[in-house]
Amino acid sequence: MELVFERPAGPTIAVAGSDRRFPVGSIYCVGRNYADHAVEMGGDPDREPPFFFVKPPFAILADNAPMTYPKFTSDLHHEVELVVAMGEEGIFGYAVGIDMTRRDLQGEAKEKSRPWEAGKTFAHAAPCGAIQPESSVLNEAGIQLSINGEVRQSGNVNQMIWKIPEIIERLSELFVLAPGDLIYTGTPAGVGPVEVGDAIEASVGGLPALSFKVRS
Ligand code: MN
């Protein structure tokens, strides 16, 4: 088959302990999957279940590369999340990710009942650390994010409302979950702004850490 033009290959993520890299497909994100974060965003976790939104592959920021502060916002927020990486036979592994959010644009979208893309999708909107191969379900691990050495978010993945098997099942039913897809599983409380010059450090249990600086 001859294409009318060639497209460049998509982004890839390092695999811990390997020279091979993980090719990124769709990036699914779970909204309000920790009760304390749902409450801080003005929601009621007992009445509103979590939900999904999607970021395109170009949002990936890999290899602890510096983040460029995006345009059209003055309120860029961090949301540290456990990332599930899907392989050819179920879960391939896990990584530390951050669901970066232009909170002002997201707020505007909510107010006008519009889609969230402007708030959630931009270059570097999905930083992701190296993937640790592991096929079993990760039920318990501390999850933390620090800025310039100061802890801003701290929780445990055992606080997730939808657990990993349930998320995978729901995604498979609603969409087409494929090898290469990443799932950002939601964030605990403590989300807040990042500024140019900040050093961000994020961790989930013993997974390869994610750290980078924010530049203009
Ligand atoms: Mn999030």
Short mmCIF file of C-alpha atoms and ligand atoms in Angstrom, two decimals:
data_model
loop_
_atom_site.label_atom_id
_atom_site.label_comp_id
_atom_site.label_asym_id
_atom_site.label_seq_id
_atom_site.Cartn_x
_atom_site.Cartn_y
_atom_site.Cartn_z
CA MET A 1 0.00 0.00 0.00
CA GLU A 2 1.34 3.39 -0.92
CA LEU A 3 0.60 6.28 1.43
CA VAL A 4 -0.02 9.79 0.18
CA PHE A 5 2.68 10.90 2.66
CA GLU A 6 4.79 9.42 5.45
CA ARG A 7 3.99 10.19 9.07
CA PRO A 8 6.77 10.28 11.65
CA ALA A 9 6.75 7.51 14.27
CA GLY A 10 5.03 8.50 17.53
CA PRO A 11 6.65 9.11 20.92
CA THR A 12 8.31 6.31 22.90
CA ILE A 13 9.11 5.79 26.59
CA ALA A 14 12.15 4.12 28.17
CA VAL A 15 11.70 0.62 29.66
CA ALA A 16 13.66 0.10 32.90
CA GLY A 17 16.45 -2.46 32.55
CA SER A 18 16.14 -2.62 28.75
CA ASP A 19 17.40 -0.87 25.62
CA ARG A 20 14.03 -1.34 24.00
CA ARG A 21 11.41 1.40 24.17
CA PHE A 22 7.65 1.42 24.62
CA PRO A 23 5.67 2.94 21.69
CA VAL A 24 2.87 5.20 22.92
CA GLY A 25 -0.68 4.84 21.61
CA SER A 26 -3.68 6.55 23.18
CA ILE A 27 -3.41 8.14 26.62
CA TYR A 28 -6.52 7.48 28.71
CA CYS A 29 -6.97 9.45 31.92
CA VAL A 30 -9.32 8.80 34.84
CA GLY A 31 -10.94 11.91 36.33
CA ARG A 32 -11.70 12.15 40.08
CA ASN A 33 -10.52 8.64 40.99
CA TYR A 34 -9.42 9.65 44.52
CA ALA A 35 -12.15 10.88 46.88
CA ASP A 36 -9.98 13.60 48.48
CA HIS A 37 -9.17 15.09 45.06
CA ALA A 38 -12.84 14.92 43.96
CA VAL A 39 -13.71 16.93 47.07
CA GLU A 40 -10.98 19.54 46.48
CA MET A 41 -12.35 20.03 42.93
CA GLY A 42 -15.85 20.69 44.29
CA GLY A 43 -17.30 17.24 43.55
CA ASP A 44 -19.02 14.60 45.68
CA PRO A 45 -17.38 11.17 45.21
CA ASP A 46 -20.40 9.44 46.76
CA ARG A 47 -22.70 10.82 44.06
CA GLU A 48 -20.49 11.12 40.97
CA PRO A 49 -18.38 8.14 39.84
CA PRO A 50 -14.98 8.72 38.15
CA PHE A 51 -14.94 9.23 34.37
CA PHE A 52 -12.51 9.18 31.43
CA PHE A 53 -10.87 11.69 29.13
CA VAL A 54 -8.13 11.18 26.52
CA LYS A 55 -4.87 12.93 25.62
CA PRO A 56 -3.16 12.40 22.23
CA PRO A 57 0.31 10.77 22.04
CA PHE A 58 2.00 14.11 21.27
CA ALA A 59 1.31 15.17 24.86
CA ILE A 60 3.99 12.76 26.15
CA LEU A 61 7.10 14.24 27.78
CA ALA A 62 9.59 11.41 28.34
CA ASP A 63 13.13 10.80 29.60
CA ASN A 64 12.99 13.46 32.34
CA ALA A 65 13.30 16.14 29.64
CA PRO A 66 12.58 19.76 30.63
CA MET A 67 8.98 20.93 30.40
CA THR A 68 8.13 24.07 28.45
CA TYR A 69 5.48 26.14 30.23
CA PRO A 70 2.53 26.08 27.81
CA LYS A 71 0.89 29.10 26.21
CA PHE A 72 -2.59 30.45 26.96
CA THR A 73 -2.44 29.75 30.71
CA SER A 74 -1.28 31.39 33.90
CA ASP A 75 -2.41 28.50 36.12
CA LEU A 76 -0.61 25.31 35.08
CA HIS A 77 -1.31 22.52 37.62
CA HIS A 78 0.36 19.21 38.51
CA GLU A 79 -1.58 15.96 39.08
CA VAL A 80 0.72 13.05 39.95
CA GLU A 81 -0.68 9.71 38.75
CA LEU A 82 0.17 6.03 38.55
CA VAL A 83 0.43 5.11 34.85
CA VAL A 84 -0.54 1.64 33.64
CA ALA A 85 1.18 0.70 30.34
CA MET A 86 -0.78 -1.81 28.24
CA GLY A 87 1.10 -4.57 26.39
CA GLU A 88 0.15 -7.30 23.97
CA GLU A 89 -1.11 -9.53 26.81
CA GLY A 90 -2.66 -7.21 29.36
CA ILE A 91 -0.59 -5.03 31.66
CA PHE A 92 2.98 -4.52 30.40
CA GLY A 93 4.18 -2.37 33.29
CA TYR A 94 3.86 0.76 35.38
CA ALA A 95 5.30 4.27 35.39
CA VAL A 96 5.03 7.55 37.25
CA GLY A 97 3.14 10.21 35.29
CA ILE A 98 1.76 13.70 35.72
CA ASP A 99 -1.53 14.86 34.19
CA MET A 100 -0.55 18.50 33.57
CA THR A 101 -3.57 20.77 33.41
CA ARG A 102 -4.17 24.34 32.28
CA ARG A 103 -6.58 24.79 35.19
CA ASP A 104 -7.84 28.21 34.05
CA LEU A 105 -8.80 26.85 30.62
CA GLN A 106 -10.34 23.73 32.17
CA GLY A 107 -12.40 25.93 34.50
CA GLU A 108 -13.62 28.00 31.56
CA ALA A 109 -14.61 24.81 29.70
CA LYS A 110 -16.51 23.50 32.74
CA GLU A 111 -18.33 26.80 33.12
CA LYS A 112 -19.44 26.77 29.47
CA SER A 113 -20.13 22.99 29.41
CA ARG A 114 -17.48 22.55 26.70
CA PRO A 115 -14.95 19.69 26.26
CA TRP A 116 -11.78 19.77 28.38
CA GLU A 117 -9.18 19.47 25.60
CA ALA A 118 -7.83 23.01 25.86
CA GLY A 119 -7.19 22.43 29.57
CA LYS A 120 -5.77 18.92 29.31
CA THR A 121 -4.04 18.70 25.91
CA PHE A 122 -0.87 20.53 24.82
CA ALA A 123 2.79 19.69 24.20
CA HIS A 124 4.31 18.26 27.43
CA ALA A 125 0.88 17.74 29.02
CA ALA A 126 1.72 14.13 29.92
CA PRO A 127 5.19 13.69 31.48
CA CYS A 128 5.96 9.98 31.97
CA GLY A 129 8.88 8.24 33.69
CA ALA A 130 10.52 5.00 32.57
CA ILE A 131 8.19 1.98 32.53
CA GLN A 132 8.88 -0.82 35.01
CA PRO A 133 7.80 -4.13 33.44
CA GLU A 134 5.34 -5.87 35.79
CA SER A 135 2.21 -7.73 34.75
CA SER A 136 0.48 -8.11 38.12
CA VAL A 137 -1.98 -5.61 39.58
CA LEU A 138 -0.37 -2.90 41.70
CA ASN A 139 -2.71 -2.45 44.68
CA GLU A 140 -0.63 -0.52 47.15
CA ALA A 141 2.16 2.07 46.79
CA GLY A 142 2.85 5.54 48.12
CA ILE A 143 2.31 8.27 45.51
CA GLN A 144 3.99 11.64 45.94
CA LEU A 145 4.91 14.87 44.16
CA SER A 146 7.36 17.52 45.36
CA ILE A 147 8.24 20.94 43.99
CA ASN A 148 11.70 22.30 44.83
CA GLY A 149 11.96 19.67 47.58
CA GLU A 150 8.62 20.52 49.20
CA VAL A 151 5.95 17.78 49.25
CA ARG A 152 2.69 18.96 47.59
CA GLN A 153 0.83 15.70 46.97
CA SER A 154 1.06 12.55 49.06
CA GLY A 155 -1.25 9.54 49.04
CA ASN A 156 -1.46 5.85 48.28
CA VAL A 157 -2.73 4.14 45.13
CA ASN A 158 -4.88 1.94 47.41
CA GLN A 159 -7.16 5.03 47.71
CA MET A 160 -8.27 4.76 44.08
CA ILE A 161 -12.07 4.54 43.69
CA TRP A 162 -11.90 2.50 40.47
CA LYS A 163 -9.15 -0.11 40.90
CA ILE A 164 -6.87 -1.07 38.00
CA PRO A 165 -8.82 -4.19 36.81
CA GLU A 166 -12.07 -2.20 36.85
CA ILE A 167 -10.50 0.68 34.90
CA ILE A 168 -9.16 -1.73 32.25
CA GLU A 169 -12.52 -3.47 31.99
CA ARG A 170 -14.45 -0.20 31.59
CA LEU A 171 -11.96 1.20 29.05
CA SER A 172 -12.16 -2.02 27.02
CA GLU A 173 -15.93 -1.75 26.88
CA LEU A 174 -16.12 1.99 26.13
CA PHE A 175 -13.17 2.26 23.70
CA VAL A 176 -10.61 0.01 21.96
CA LEU A 177 -7.80 -0.57 24.47
CA ALA A 178 -4.67 -1.58 22.53
CA PRO A 179 -0.99 -2.40 23.17
CA GLY A 180 0.89 0.89 23.60
CA ASP A 181 -1.98 2.62 25.35
CA LEU A 182 -1.26 4.35 28.65
CA ILE A 183 -3.75 4.81 31.47
CA TYR A 184 -3.28 7.73 33.87
CA THR A 185 -5.26 6.43 36.86
CA GLY A 186 -6.12 9.67 38.67
CA THR A 187 -4.55 11.92 41.28
CA PRO A 188 -4.75 12.28 45.07
CA ALA A 189 -5.46 15.65 46.73
CA GLY A 190 -2.95 18.51 46.78
CA VAL A 191 -2.97 19.60 43.13
CA GLY A 192 -1.61 23.10 42.61
CA PRO A 193 0.35 25.43 40.36
CA VAL A 194 3.84 24.99 38.94
CA GLU A 195 6.00 27.96 37.90
CA VAL A 196 8.87 28.50 35.46
CA GLY A 197 12.09 27.43 37.19
CA ASP A 198 10.42 24.81 39.41
CA ALA A 199 12.04 21.39 39.86
CA ILE A 200 9.35 18.70 39.91
CA GLU A 201 9.91 15.27 41.46
CA ALA A 202 7.27 12.56 41.37
CA SER A 203 7.31 9.00 42.68
CA VAL A 204 5.07 5.95 43.05
CA GLY A 205 6.48 3.23 45.32
CA GLY A 206 9.71 1.86 43.86
CA LEU A 207 8.95 2.76 40.22
CA PRO A 208 11.60 4.75 38.31
CA ALA A 209 11.26 8.35 39.54
CA LEU A 210 10.10 11.18 37.29
CA SER A 211 11.92 14.50 37.65
CA PHE A 212 12.30 17.53 35.42
CA LYS A 213 12.51 21.31 35.43
CA VAL A 214 9.98 23.76 34.05
CA ARG A 215 11.29 26.39 31.64
CA SER A 216 9.72 29.23 29.72
MN MN B 1 -5.78 13.75 36.43
#
